[in-house]
Short mmCIF file of C-alpha atoms in Angstrom, two decimals:
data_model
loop_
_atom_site.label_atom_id
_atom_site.label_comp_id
_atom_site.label_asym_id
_atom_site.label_seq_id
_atom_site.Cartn_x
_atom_site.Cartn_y
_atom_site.Cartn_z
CA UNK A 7 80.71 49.67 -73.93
CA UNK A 8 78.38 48.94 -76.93
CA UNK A 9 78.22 50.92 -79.72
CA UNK A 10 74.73 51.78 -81.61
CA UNK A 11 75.23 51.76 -85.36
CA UNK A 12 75.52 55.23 -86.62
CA UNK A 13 73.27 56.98 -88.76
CA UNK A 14 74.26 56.67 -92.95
CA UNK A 15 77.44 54.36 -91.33
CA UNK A 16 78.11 53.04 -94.95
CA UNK A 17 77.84 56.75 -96.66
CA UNK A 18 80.08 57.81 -93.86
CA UNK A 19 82.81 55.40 -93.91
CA UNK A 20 83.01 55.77 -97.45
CA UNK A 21 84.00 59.12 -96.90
CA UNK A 22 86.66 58.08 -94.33
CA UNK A 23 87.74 55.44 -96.95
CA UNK A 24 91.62 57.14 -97.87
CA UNK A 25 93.01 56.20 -93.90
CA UNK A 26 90.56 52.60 -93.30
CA UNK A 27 91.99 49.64 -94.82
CA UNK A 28 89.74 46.54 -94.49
CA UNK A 29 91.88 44.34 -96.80
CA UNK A 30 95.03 43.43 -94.34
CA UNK A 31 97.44 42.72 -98.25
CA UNK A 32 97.89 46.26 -98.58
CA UNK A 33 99.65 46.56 -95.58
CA UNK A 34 101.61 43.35 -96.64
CA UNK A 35 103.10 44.72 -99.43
CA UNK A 36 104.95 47.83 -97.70
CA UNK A 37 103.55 49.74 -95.07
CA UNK A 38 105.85 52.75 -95.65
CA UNK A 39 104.58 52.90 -99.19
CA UNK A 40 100.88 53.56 -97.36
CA UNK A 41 102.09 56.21 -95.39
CA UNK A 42 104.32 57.27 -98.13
CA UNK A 43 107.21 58.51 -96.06
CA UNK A 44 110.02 56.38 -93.55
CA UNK A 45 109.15 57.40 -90.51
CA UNK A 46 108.49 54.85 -87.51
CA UNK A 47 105.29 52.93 -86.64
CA UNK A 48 103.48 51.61 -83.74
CA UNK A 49 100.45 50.31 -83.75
CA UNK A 50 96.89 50.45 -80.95
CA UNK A 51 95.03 47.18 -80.77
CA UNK A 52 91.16 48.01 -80.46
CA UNK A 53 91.57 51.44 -80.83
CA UNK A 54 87.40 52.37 -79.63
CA UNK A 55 86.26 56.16 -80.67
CA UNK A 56 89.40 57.06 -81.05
CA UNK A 57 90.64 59.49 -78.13
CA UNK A 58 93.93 57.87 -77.47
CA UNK A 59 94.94 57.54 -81.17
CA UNK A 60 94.08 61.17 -81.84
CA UNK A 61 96.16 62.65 -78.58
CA UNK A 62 99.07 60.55 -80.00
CA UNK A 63 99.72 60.91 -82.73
CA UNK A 64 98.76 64.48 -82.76
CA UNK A 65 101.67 64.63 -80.46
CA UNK A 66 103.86 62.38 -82.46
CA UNK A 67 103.58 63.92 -85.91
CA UNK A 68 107.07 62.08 -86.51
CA UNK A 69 105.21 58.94 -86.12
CA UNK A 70 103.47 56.88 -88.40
CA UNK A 71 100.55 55.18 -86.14
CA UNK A 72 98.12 51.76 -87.56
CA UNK A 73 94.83 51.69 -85.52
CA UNK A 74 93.18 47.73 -85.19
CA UNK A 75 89.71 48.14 -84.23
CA UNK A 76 86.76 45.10 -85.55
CA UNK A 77 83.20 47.64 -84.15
CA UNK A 78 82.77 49.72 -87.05
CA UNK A 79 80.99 52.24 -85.23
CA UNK A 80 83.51 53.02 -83.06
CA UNK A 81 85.87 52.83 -86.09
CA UNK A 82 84.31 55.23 -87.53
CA UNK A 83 84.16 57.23 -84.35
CA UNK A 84 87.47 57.48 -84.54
CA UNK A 85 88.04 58.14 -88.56
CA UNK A 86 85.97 60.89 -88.78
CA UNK A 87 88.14 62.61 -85.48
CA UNK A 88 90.99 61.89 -87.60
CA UNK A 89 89.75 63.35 -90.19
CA UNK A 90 88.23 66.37 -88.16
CA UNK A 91 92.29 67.25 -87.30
CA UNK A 92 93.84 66.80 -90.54
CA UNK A 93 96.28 64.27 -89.20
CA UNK A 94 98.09 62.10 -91.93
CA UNK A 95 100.35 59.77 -90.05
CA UNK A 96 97.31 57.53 -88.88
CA UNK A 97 96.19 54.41 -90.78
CA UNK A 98 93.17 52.52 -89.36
CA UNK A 99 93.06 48.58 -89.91
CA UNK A 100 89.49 47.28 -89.79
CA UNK A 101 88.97 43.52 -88.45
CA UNK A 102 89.53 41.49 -85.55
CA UNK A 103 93.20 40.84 -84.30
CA UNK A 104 93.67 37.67 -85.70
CA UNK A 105 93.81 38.66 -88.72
CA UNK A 106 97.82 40.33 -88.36
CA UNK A 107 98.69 36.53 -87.41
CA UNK A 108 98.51 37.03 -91.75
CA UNK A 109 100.61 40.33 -91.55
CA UNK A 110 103.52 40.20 -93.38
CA UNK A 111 106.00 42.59 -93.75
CA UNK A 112 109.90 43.74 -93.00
CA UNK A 113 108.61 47.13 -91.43
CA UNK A 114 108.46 46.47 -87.79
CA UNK A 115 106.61 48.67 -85.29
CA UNK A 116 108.38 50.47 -82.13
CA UNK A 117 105.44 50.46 -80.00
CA UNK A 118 102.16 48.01 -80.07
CA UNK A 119 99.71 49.74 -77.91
CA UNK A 120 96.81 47.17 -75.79
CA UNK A 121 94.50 49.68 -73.85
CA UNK A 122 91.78 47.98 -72.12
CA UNK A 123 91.40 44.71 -73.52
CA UNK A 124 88.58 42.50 -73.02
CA UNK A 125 89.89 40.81 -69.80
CA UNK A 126 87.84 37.62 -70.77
CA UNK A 127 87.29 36.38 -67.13
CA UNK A 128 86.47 33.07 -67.27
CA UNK A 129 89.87 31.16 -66.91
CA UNK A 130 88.64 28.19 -69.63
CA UNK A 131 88.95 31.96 -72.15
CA UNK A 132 92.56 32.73 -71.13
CA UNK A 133 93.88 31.84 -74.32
CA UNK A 134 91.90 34.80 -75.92
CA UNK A 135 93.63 37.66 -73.56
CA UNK A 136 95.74 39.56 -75.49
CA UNK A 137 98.68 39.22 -73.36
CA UNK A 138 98.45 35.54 -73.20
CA UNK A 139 101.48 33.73 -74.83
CA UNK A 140 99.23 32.90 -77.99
CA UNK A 141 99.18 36.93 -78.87
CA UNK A 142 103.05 37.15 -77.14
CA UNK A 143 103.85 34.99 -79.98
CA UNK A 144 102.20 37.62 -82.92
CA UNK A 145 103.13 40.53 -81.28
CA UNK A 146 107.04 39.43 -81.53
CA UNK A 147 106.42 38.73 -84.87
CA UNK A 148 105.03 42.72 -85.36
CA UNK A 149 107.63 45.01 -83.14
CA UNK A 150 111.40 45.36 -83.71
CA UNK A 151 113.77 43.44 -81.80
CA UNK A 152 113.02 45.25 -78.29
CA UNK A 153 110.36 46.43 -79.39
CA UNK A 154 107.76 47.16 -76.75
CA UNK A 155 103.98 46.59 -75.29
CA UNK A 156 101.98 49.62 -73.60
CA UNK A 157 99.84 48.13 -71.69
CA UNK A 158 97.14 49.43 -69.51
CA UNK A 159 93.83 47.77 -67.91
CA UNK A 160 91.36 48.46 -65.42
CA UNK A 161 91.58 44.68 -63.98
CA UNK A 162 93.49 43.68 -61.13
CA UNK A 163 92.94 39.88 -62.37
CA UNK A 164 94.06 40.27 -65.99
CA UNK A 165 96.93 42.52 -65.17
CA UNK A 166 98.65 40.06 -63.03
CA UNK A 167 97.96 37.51 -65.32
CA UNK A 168 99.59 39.74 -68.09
CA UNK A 169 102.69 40.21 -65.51
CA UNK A 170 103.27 36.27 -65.02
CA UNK A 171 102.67 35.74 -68.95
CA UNK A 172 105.39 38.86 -69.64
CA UNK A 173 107.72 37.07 -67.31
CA UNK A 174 106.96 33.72 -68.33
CA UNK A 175 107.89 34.79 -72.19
CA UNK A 176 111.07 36.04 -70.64
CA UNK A 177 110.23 39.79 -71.77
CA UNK A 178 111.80 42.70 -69.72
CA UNK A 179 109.41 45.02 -67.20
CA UNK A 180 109.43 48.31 -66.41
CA UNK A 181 107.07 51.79 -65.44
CA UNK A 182 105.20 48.99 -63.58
CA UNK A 183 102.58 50.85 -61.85
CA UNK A 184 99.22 49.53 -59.86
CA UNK A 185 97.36 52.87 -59.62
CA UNK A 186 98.85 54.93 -62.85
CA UNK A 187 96.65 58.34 -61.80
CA UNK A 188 98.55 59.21 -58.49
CA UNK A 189 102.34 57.49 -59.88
CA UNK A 190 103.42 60.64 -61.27
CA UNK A 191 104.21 58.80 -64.11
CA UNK A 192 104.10 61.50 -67.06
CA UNK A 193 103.30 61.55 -70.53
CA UNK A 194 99.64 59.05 -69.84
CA UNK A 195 97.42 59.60 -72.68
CA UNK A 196 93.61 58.81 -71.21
CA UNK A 197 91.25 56.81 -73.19
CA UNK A 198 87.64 56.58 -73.03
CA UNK A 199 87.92 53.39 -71.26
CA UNK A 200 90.44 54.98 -68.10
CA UNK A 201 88.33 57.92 -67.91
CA UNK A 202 84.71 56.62 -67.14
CA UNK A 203 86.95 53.66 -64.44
CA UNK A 204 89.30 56.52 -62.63
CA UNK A 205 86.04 58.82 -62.58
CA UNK A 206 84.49 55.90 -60.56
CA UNK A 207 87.64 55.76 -58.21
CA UNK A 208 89.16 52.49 -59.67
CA UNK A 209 93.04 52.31 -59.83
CA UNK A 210 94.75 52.29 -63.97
CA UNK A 211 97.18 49.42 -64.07
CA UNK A 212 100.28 50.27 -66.39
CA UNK A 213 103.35 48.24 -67.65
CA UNK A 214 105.95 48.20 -70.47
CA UNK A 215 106.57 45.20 -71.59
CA UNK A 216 110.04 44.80 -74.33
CA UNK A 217 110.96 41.69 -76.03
CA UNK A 218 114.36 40.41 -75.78
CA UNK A 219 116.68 40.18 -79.00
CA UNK A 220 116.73 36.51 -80.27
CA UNK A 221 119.44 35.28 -82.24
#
């Protein structure tokens, strides 16, 4: 999905500028500080316009909730519907992924969210799919110990990659699912992504993903 850059972006980002932090050493320092309270966090990695971080943690007001996403657009897509609700328990990180591999800090998240991730289908580009043991590695480093991943895709090919790479990592399954829509499984927050693919009839892949405690 591309994004066309918005009209007065600058002028409006500005004005989203109290919940987008594009400096990642602000989180480093304390993330509770930035929320200002101790509740817990999770975290959505490429958050788009913003549907599935609104639903969330609308419902989760308990919940403190950092949004990754690198497209500014759609970043500010999502700010400004933020914004719009008067939510205060969401955060949104600007940049590409790579830079939390520079995230340091002793609050851990519950929850790291991967919705839709570029599949990258080329097999020579596996190393770049978020669920590849490279990322395993950083998201470990980000969630509690059994902490999990939410994961959900629209590709057959990078979700049974994803499975053998959970495995492989030794991480623990479960709400496996290959067509999420007609599971039953409850509680499925839709992003923009799922809708426009289960509007064109393709099956949602789902999976929960938990690291195991290492001594």
């Amino acid at each position: 999905m591309r994004f066309r850059r918005k009209k007065h972006l600058d002028e409006r980002l500005e004005a989203c500028s109290d919940i987008i932090i594009y400096d990642i050493e602000k989180f480093n320092s304390n993330i509770k500080s930035v929320f200002e309270n101790n509740n817990p966090v999770c975290m959505e990695i490429g958050c788009g316009k913003g549907r599935f971080i609104l639903e969330t943690a609308t419902k989760n007001p308990d919940t403190n909730y950092i949004a990754v996403e690198k497209n500014l657009n759609a970043l500010l897509s999502a700010a400004e519907k933020i914004k719009a609700a008067g939510l205060s328990n969401v955060i949104f990180l600007a940049g590409d992924v790579n830079m939390l591999r520079n995230f340091e800090t002793t609050t851990k998240c519950e929850i790291i969210y991967i919705n839709f991730c570029d599949p990258w289908h080329k097999n020579a580009y596996r190393k770049r799919r978020l669920t590849h043991r490279n990322h395993l590695i950083l998201w470990e480093k980000l969630l509690k110990p059994n902490g999990e991943i939410h994961f959900k895709t629209d590709n057959r090919m990078l979700f049974e990659f994803s499975l053998n790479s959970f495995s492989e990592y030794d991480m623990k399954l479960k709400n496996i699912t290959l067509d999420l829509h007609n599971s039953g499984f409850e509680g499925n927050v839709v992003t923009e992504y799922e809708q426009i693919f289960s509007e064109k009839g393709q099956p949602i892949y789902r999976c929960e993903a938990s690291f195991r405690f290492r001594e």
